[in-house]
mmCIF file of C-alpha atoms and ligand atoms in Angstrom:
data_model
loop_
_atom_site.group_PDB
_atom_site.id
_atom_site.type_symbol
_atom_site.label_atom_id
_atom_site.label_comp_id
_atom_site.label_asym_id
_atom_site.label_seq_id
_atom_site.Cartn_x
_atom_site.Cartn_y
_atom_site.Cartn_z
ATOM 1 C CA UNK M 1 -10.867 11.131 3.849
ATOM 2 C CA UNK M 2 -11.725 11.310 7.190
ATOM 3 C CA UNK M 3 -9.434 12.509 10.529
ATOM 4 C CA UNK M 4 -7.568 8.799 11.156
ATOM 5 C CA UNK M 5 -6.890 7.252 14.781
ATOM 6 C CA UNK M 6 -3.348 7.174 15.669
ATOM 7 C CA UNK M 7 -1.734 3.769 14.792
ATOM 8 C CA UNK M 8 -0.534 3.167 18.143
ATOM 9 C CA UNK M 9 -3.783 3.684 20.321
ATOM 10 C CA UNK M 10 -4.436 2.231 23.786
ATOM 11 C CA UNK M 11 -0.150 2.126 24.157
ATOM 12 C CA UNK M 12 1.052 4.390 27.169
ATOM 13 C CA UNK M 13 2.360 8.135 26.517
ATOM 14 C CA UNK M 14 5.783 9.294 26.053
ATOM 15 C CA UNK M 15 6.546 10.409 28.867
ATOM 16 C CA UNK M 16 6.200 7.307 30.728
ATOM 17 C CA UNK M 17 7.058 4.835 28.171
ATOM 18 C CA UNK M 18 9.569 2.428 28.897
ATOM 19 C CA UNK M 19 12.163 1.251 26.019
ATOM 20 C CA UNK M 20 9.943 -1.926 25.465
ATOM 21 C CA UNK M 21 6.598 0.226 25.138
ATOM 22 C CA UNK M 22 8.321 2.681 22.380
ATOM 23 C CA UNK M 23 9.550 -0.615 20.425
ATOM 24 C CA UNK M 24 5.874 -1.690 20.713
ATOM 25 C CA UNK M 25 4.616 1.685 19.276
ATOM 26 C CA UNK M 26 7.020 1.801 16.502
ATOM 27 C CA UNK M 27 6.441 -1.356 15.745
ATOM 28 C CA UNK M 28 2.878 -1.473 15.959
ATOM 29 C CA UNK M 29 3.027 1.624 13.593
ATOM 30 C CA UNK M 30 5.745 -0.043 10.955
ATOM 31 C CA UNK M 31 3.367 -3.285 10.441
ATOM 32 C CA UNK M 32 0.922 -0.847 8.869
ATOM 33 C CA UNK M 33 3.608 -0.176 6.032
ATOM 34 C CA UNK M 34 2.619 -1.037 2.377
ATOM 35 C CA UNK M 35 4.068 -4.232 0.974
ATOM 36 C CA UNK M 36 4.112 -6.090 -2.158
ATOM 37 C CA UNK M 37 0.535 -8.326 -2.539
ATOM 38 C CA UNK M 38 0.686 -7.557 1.683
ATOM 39 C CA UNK M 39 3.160 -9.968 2.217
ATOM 40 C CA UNK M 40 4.562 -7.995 4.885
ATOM 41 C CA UNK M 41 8.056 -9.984 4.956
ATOM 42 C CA UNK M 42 9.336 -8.622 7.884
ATOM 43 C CA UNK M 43 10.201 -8.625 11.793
ATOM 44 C CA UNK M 44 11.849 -6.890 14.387
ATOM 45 C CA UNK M 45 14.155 -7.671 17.075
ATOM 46 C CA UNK M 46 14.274 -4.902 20.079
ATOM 47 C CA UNK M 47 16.949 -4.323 22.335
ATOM 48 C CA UNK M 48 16.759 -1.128 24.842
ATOM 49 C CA UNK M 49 16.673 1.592 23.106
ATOM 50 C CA UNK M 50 17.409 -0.375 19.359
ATOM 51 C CA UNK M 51 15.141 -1.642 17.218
ATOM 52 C CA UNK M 52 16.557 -4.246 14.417
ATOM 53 C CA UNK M 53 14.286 -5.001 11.129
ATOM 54 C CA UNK M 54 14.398 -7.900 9.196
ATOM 55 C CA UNK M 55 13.314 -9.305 5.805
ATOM 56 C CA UNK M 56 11.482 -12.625 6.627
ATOM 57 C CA UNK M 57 12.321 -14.636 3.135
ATOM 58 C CA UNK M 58 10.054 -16.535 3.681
ATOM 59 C CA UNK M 59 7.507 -14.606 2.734
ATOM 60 C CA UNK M 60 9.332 -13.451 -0.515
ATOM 61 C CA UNK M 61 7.788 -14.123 -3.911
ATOM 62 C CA UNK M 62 9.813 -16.282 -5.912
ATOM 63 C CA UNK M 63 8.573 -15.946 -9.054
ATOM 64 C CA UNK M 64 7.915 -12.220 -9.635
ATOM 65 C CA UNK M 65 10.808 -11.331 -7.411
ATOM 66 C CA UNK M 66 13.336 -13.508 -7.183
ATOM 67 C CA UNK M 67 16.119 -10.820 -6.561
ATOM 68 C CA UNK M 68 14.072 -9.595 -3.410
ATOM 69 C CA UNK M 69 13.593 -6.023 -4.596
ATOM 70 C CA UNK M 70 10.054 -5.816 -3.678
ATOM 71 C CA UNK M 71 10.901 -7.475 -0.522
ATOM 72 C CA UNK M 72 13.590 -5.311 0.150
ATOM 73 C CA UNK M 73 11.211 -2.040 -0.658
ATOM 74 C CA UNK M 74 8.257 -3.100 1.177
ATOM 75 C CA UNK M 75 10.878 -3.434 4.341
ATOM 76 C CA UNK M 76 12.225 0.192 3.217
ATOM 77 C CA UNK M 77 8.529 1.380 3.783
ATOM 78 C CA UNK M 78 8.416 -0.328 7.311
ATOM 79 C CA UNK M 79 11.381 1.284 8.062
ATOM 80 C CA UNK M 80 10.396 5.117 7.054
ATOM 81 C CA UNK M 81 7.356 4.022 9.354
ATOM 82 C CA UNK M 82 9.405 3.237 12.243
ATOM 83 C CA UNK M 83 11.655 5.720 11.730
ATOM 84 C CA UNK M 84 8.531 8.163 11.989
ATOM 85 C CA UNK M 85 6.539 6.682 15.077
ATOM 86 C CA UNK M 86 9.837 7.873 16.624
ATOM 87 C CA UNK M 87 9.948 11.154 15.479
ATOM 88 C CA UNK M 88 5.955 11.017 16.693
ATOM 89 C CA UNK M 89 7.196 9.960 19.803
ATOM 90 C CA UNK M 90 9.993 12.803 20.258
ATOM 91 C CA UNK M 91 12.530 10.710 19.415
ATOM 92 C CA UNK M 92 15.429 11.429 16.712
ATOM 93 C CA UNK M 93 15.976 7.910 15.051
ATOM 94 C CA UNK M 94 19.676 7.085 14.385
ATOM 95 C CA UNK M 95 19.544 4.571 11.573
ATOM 96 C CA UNK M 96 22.041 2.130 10.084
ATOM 97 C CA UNK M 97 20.576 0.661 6.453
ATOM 98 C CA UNK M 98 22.244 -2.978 5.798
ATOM 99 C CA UNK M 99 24.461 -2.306 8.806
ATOM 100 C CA UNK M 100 25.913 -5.861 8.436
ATOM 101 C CA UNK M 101 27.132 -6.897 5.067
ATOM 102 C CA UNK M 102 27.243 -10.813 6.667
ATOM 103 C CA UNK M 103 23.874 -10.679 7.245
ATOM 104 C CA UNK M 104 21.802 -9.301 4.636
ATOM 105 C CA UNK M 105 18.471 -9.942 5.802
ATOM 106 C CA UNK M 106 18.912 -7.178 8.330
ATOM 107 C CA UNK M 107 17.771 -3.966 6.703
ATOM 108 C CA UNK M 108 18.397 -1.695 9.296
ATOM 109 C CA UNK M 109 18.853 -0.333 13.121
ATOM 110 C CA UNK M 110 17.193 1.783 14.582
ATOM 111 C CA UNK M 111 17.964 3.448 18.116
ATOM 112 C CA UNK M 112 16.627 6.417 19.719
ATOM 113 C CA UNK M 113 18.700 8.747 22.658
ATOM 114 C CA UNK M 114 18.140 12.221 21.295
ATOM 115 C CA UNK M 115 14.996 14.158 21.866
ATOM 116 C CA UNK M 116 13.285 17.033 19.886
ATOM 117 C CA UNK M 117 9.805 17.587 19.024
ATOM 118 C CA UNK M 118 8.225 16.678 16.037
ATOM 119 C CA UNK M 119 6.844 18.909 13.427
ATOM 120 C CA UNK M 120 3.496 19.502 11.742
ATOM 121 C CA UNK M 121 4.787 17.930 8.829
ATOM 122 C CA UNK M 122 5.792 14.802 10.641
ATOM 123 C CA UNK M 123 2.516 14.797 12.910
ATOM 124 C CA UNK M 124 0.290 15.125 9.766
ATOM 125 C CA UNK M 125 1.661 11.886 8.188
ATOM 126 C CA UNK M 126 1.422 9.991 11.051
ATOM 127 C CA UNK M 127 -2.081 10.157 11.592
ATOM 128 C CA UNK M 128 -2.156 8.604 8.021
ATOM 129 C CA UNK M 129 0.023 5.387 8.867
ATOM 130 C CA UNK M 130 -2.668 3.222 9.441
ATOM 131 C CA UNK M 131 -5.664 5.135 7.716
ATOM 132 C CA UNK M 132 -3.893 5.087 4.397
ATOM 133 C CA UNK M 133 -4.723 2.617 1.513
ATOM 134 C CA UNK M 134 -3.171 1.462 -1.828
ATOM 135 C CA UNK M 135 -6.129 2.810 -4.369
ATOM 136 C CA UNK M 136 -7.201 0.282 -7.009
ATOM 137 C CA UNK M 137 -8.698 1.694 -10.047
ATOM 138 C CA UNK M 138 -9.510 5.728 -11.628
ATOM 139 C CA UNK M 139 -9.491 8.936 -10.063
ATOM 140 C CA UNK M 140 -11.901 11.913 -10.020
ATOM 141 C CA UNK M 141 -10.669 14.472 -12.819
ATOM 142 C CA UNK M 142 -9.350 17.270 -10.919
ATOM 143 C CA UNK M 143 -5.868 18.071 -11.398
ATOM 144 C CA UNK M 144 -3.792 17.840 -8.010
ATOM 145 C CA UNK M 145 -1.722 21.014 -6.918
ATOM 146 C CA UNK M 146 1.798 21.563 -8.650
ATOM 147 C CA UNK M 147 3.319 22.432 -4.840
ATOM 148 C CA UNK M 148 2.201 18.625 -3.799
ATOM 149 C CA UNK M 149 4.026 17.270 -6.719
ATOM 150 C CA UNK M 150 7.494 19.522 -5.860
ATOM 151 C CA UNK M 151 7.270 18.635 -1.874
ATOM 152 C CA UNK M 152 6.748 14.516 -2.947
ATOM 153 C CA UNK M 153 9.562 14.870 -5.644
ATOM 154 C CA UNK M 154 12.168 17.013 -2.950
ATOM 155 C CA UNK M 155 10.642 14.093 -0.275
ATOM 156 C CA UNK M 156 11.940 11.757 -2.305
ATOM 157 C CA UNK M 157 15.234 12.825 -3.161
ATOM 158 C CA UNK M 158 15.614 12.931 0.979
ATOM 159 C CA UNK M 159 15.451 9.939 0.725
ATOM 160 C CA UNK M 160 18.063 8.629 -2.409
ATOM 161 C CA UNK M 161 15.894 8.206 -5.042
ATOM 162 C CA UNK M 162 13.891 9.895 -8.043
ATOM 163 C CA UNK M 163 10.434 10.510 -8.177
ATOM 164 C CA UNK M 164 9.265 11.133 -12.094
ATOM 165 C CA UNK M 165 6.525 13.122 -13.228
ATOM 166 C CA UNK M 166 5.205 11.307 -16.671
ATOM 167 C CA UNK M 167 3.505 14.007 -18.935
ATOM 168 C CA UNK M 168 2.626 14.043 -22.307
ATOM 169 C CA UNK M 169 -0.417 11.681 -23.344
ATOM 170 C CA UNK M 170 1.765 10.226 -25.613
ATOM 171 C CA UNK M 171 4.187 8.898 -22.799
ATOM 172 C CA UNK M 172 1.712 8.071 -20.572
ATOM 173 C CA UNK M 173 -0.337 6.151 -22.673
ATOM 174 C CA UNK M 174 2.741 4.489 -24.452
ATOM 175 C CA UNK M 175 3.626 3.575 -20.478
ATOM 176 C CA UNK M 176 -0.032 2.345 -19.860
ATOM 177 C CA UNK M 177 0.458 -0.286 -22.246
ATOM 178 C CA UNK M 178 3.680 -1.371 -20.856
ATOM 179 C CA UNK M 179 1.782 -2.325 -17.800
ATOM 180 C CA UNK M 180 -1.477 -4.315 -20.032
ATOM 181 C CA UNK M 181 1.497 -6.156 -21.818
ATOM 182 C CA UNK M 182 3.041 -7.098 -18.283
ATOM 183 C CA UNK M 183 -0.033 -7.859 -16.793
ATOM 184 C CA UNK M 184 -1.298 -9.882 -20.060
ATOM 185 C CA UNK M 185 1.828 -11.873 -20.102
ATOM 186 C CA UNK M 186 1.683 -12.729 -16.144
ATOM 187 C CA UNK M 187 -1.936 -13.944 -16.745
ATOM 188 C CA UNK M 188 -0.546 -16.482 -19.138
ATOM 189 C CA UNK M 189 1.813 -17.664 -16.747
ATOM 190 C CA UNK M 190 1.043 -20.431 -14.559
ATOM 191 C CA UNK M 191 3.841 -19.960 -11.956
ATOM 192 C CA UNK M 192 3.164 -16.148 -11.624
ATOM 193 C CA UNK M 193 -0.700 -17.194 -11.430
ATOM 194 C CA UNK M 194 -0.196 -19.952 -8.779
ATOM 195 C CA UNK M 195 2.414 -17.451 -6.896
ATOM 196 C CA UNK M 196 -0.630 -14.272 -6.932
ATOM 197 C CA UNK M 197 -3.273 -16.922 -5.837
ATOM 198 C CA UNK M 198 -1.468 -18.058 -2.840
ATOM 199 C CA UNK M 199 -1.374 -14.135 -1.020
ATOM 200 C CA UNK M 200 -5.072 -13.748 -1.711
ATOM 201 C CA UNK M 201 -8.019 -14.610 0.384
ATOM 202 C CA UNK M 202 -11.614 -16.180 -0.301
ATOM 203 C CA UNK M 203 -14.386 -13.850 1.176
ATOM 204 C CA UNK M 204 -14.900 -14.256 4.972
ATOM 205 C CA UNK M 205 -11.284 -14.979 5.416
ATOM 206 C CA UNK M 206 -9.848 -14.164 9.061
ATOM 207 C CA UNK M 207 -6.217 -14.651 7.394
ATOM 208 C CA UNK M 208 -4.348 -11.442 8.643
ATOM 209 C CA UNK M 209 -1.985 -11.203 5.421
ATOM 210 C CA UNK M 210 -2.211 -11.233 1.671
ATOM 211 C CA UNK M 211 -5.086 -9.680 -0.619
ATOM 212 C CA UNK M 212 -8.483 -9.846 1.397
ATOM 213 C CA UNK M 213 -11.431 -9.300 -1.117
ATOM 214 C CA UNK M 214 -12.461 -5.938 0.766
ATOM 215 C CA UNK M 215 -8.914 -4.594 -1.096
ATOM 216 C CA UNK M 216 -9.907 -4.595 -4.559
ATOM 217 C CA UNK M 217 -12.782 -3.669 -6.773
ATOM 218 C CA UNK M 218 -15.169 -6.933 -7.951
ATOM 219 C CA UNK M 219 -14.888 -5.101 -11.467
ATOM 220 C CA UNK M 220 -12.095 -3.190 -12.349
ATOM 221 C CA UNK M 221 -12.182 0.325 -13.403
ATOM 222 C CA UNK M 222 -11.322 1.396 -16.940
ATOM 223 C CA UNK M 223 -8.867 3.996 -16.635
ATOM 224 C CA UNK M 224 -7.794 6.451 -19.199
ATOM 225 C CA UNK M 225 -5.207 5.934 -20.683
ATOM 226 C CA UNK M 226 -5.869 1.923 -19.158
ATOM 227 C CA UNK M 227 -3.601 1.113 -16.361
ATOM 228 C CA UNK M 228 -4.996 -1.883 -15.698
ATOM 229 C CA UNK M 229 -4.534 -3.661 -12.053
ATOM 230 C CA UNK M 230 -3.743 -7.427 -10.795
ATOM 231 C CA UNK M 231 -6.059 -9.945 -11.514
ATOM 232 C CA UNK M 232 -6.408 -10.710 -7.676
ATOM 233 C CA UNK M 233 -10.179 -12.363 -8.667
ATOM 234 C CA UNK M 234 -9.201 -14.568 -11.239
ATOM 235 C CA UNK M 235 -12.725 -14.518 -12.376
ATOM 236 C CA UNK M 236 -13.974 -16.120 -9.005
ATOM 237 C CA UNK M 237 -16.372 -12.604 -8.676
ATOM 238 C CA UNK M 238 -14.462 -11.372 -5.409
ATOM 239 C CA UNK M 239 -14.050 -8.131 -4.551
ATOM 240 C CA UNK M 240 -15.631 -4.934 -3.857
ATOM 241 C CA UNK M 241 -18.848 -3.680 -5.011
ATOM 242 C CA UNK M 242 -18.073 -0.973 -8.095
ATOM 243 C CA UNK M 243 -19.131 3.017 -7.132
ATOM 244 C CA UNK M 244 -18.698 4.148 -10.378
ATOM 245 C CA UNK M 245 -21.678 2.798 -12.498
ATOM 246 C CA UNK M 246 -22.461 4.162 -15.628
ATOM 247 C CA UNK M 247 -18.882 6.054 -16.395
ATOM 248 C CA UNK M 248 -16.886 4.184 -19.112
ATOM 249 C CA UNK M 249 -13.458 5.424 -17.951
ATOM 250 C CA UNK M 250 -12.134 7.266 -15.156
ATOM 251 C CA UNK M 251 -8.814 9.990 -15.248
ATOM 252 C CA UNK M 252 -5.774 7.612 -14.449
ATOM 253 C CA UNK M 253 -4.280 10.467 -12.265
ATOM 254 C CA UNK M 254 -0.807 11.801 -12.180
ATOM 255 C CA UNK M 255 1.585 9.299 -13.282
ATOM 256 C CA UNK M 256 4.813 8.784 -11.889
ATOM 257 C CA UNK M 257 7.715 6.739 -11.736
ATOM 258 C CA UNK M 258 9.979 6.120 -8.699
ATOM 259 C CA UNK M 259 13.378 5.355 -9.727
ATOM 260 C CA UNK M 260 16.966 5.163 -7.959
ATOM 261 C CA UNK M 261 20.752 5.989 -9.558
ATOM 262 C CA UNK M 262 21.714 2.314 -8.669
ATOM 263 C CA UNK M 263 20.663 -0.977 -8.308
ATOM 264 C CA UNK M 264 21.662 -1.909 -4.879
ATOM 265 C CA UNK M 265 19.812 -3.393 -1.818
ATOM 266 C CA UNK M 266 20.449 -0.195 -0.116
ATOM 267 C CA UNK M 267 19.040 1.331 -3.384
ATOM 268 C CA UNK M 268 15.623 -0.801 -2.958
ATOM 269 C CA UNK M 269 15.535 -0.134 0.819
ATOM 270 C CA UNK M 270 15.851 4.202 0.143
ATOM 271 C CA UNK M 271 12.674 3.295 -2.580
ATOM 272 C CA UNK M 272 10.733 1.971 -0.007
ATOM 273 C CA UNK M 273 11.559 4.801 2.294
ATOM 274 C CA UNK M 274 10.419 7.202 -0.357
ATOM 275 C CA UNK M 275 7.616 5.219 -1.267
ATOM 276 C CA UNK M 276 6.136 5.357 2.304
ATOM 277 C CA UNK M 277 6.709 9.272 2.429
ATOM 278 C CA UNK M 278 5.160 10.175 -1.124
ATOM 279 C CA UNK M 279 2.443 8.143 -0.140
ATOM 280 C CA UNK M 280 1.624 9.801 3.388
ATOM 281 C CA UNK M 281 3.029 12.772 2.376
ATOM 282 C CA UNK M 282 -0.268 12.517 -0.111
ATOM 283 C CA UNK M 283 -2.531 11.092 1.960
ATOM 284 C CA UNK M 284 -2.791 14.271 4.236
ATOM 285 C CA UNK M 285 -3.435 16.212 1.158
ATOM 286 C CA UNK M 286 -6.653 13.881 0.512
ATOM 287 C CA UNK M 287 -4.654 12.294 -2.021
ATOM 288 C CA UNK M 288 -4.624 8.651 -2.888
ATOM 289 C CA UNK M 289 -2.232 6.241 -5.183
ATOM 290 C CA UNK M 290 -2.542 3.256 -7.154
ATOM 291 C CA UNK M 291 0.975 1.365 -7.252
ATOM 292 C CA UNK M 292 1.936 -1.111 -10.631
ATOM 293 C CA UNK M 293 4.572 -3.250 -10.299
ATOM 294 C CA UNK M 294 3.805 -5.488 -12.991
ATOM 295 C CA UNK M 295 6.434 -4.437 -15.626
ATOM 296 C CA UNK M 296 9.159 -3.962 -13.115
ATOM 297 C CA UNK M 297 8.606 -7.697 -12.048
ATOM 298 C CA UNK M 298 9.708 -8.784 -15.667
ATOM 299 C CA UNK M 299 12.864 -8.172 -16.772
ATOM 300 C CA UNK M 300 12.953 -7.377 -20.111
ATOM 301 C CA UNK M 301 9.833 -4.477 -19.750
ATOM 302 C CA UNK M 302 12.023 -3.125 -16.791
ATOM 303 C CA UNK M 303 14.827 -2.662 -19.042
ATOM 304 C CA UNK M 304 12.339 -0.869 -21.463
ATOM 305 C CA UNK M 305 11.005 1.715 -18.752
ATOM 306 C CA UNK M 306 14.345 2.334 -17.439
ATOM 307 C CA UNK M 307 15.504 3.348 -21.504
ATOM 308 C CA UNK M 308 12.857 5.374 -22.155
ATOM 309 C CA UNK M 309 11.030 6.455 -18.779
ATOM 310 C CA UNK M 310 13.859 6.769 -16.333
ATOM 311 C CA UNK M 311 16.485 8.715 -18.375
ATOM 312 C CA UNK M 312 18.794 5.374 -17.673
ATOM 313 C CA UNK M 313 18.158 5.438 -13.609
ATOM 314 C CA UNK M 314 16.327 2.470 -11.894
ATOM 315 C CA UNK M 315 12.321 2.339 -12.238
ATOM 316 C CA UNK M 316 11.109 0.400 -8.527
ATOM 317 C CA UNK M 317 7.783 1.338 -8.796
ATOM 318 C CA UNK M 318 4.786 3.116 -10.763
ATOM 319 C CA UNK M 319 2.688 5.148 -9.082
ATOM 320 C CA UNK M 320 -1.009 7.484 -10.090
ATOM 321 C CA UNK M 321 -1.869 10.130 -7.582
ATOM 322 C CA UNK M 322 -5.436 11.305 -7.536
ATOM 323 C CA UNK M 323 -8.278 11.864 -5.418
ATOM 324 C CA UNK M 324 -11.184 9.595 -4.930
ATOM 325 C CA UNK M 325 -13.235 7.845 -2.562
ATOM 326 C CA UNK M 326 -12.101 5.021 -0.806
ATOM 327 C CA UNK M 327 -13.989 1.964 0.461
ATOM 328 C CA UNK M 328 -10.775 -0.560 0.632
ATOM 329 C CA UNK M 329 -9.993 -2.185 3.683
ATOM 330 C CA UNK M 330 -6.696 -4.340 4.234
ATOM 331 C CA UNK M 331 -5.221 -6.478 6.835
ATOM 332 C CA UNK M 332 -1.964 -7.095 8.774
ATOM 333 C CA UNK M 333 -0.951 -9.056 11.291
ATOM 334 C CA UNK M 334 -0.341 -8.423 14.948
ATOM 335 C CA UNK M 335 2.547 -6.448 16.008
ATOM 336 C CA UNK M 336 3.029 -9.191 18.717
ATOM 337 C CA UNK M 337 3.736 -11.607 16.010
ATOM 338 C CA UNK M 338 6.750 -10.153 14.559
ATOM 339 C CA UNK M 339 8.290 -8.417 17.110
ATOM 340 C CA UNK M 340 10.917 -10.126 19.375
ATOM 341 C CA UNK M 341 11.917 -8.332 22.418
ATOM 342 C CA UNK M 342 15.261 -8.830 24.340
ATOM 343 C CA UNK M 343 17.094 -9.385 21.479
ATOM 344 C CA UNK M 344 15.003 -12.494 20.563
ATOM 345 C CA UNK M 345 14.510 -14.141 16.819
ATOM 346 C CA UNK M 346 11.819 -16.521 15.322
ATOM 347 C CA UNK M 347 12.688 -20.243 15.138
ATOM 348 C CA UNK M 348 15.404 -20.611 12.314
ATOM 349 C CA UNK M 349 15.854 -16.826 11.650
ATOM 350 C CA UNK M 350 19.410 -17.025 12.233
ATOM 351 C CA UNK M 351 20.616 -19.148 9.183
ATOM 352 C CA UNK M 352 21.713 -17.746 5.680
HETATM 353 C C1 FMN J 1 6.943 -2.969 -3.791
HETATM 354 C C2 FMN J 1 5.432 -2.909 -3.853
HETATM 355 C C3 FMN J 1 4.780 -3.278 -5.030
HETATM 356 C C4 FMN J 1 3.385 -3.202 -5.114
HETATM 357 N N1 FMN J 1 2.758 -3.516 -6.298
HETATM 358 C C5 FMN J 1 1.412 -3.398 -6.391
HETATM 359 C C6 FMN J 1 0.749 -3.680 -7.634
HETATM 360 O O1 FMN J 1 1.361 -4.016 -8.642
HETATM 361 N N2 FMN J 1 -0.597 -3.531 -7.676
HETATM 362 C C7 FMN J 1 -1.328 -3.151 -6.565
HETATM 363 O O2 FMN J 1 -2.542 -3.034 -6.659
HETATM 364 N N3 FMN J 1 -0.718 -2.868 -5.383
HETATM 365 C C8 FMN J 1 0.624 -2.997 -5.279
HETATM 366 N N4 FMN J 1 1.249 -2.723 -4.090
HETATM 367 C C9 FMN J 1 0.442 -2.330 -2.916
HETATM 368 C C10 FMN J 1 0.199 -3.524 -1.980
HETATM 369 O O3 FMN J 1 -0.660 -4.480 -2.582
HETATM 370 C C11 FMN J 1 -0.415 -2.976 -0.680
HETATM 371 O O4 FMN J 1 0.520 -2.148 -0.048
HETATM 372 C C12 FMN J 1 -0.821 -4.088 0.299
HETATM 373 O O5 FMN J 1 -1.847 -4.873 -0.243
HETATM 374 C C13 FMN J 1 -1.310 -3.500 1.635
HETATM 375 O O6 FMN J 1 -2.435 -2.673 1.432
HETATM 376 P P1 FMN J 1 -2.446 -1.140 1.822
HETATM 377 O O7 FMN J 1 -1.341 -0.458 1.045
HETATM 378 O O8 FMN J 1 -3.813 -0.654 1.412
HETATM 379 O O9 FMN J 1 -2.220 -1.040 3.294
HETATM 380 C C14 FMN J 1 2.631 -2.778 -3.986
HETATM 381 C C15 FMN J 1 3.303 -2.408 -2.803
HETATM 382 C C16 FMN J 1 4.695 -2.465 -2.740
HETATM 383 C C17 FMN J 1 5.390 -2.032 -1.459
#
């Protein structure tokens, strides 16, 4: 991986930035979160020196997450992105998680007054907030460094939740075929089908959300044990070109499990959080993840993970860690388009 851009480019410095240019830099920074099939279901409202993010159900997925857990998470990763733009900035964010228990859709305020410079640390996984992408498919066999694994698993207790180290080929290979039976079972269903077609895009697409075809491989990767990934094709031949001819499988990576105590909103929004940091937190150390969701979108397999993965706490999300070269490119929309300064809201935000 290559030395990224900053995410906010082009935007004035901070010394002279006014209250409205830092809510433009955070928020052009938060947009580049991750989010479930890039639905990005969120917006922001900015007042002075506040910043309030919102889930936007309507872009939630019904089917595979009716609860809004993923929704939820993929806001908790927009708002460890804001939350870091500010520290990028000089700014100490003060932050409020489901500040209002009448309206749930807000996830959080932010404000900034305090000043104090960021660190390395902070600096380093910046730079990878709009650089970084979601891997799809195997990893080179090298094994990553134990200290990486320790600083993402203390990262994401900061944070309120678990991250899980799966070892044993046994247990990793008995958890790679929870994910075939999830994805094998969502292939046979029609609603989950219809509900994965409508976030992805035909090639040439200038839609600025959802699965482009320049975000997954044409044909997936074997990995070993088999993890395998979302049929975002559907056998319509989109997709990347493949850069590993001629090798039957590839090392799945480290495999890991991000769970929570409880079950709570606030629980889904601190997985998000942690998501976003393990994931930058790697990317600086030229290492990438895949992400499977697939058995935690069905019940009765999330029930199974959390029995005999998750020593009884919450699974939110499966992630492999390994290095590899990417190609992926993904899309989001403009900042412009979901941020609402002076307080403002988009048509019919405020009912619940
Ligand atoms: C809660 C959540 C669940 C996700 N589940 C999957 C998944 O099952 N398979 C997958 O390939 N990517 C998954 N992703 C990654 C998204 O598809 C990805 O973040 C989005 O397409 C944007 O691309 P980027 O991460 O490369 O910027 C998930 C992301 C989140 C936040």
């Amino acid at each position: 991986m290559n030395t990224p851009p900053s995410p906010a480019e082009g935007l004035p410095g901070p010394e002279q930035a006014t209250a409205e240019d830092v809510a433009a830099r955070v928020v052009a920074a938060a947009v580049w979160a991750p989010s479930v099939h890039n639905t990005q279901p969120w917006w922001f409202s900015a007042r002075g020196q506040q910043i309030s993010l919102y889930a936007d159900a309507s872009r939630q997925l019904m089917v595979a997450d009716p609860g809004g857990r993923e929704m939820m998470m993929s806001c908790g990763a927009a708002l460890f992105t804001a939350r870091l733009a500010l520290r990028s900035l000089g700014y100490i964010p003060d932050t409020f998680v489901l500040p209002d228990p009448a309206r749930r859709s807000l996830v959080a305020r932010v404000s900034w007054q305090r000043r104090a410079d960021p660190t390395d640390y902070e600096q380093q996984m910046f730079r990878w907030v709009r650089q970084r992408r979601t891997h799809r498919g195997g990893f080179a066999p090298l094994p990553l460094a134990p200290e990486l694994l320790t600083v993402l698993q203390h990262g994401a207790q900061r944070d309120g939740a678990l991250l899980r180290i799966i070892t044993g080929e046994g247990r990793r290979a008995a958890l790679a075929a929870v994910v075939e039976t999830a994805e094998r079972a969502m292939r046979l269903d029609s609603a989950y089908v219809q509900e994965l077609a409508r976030w992805v895009s035909p090639p040439g697409s200038t839609r600025a959300d959802g699965m482009p075809d320049t975000a997954y491989p044409a044909h997936p990767e074997r990995t070993d044990p088999y993890f395998p990934g979302r049929d975002y094709a559907h056998g319509r031949g989109w997709g990347l070109p493949s850069f590993s001819f001629g090798v039957a499988s590839r090392s799945a990576g480290v495999v890991c499990l991000l769970t929570t105590a409880g079950d709570r909103p606030e629980d889904w929004v601190n997985a998000g959080q942690a998501l976003q940091r393990a994931l930058l937190t790697s990317a600086t150390c030229g290492v990438a993840a895949a992400l499977h969701s697939q058995p935690l979108e069905l019940p009765w397999l999330r029930e199974y993970i959390r029995a005999h993965w998750s020593d009884g706490t919450y699974p939110q999300l499966l992630l492999r860690l390994g290095t590899v070269v990417q190609a992926a490119v993904s899309v989001r929309r403009p900042p412009g388009s979901v941020l609402f300064p002076g307080g403002g809201e988009p048509p019919g935000a405020g009912h619940e």
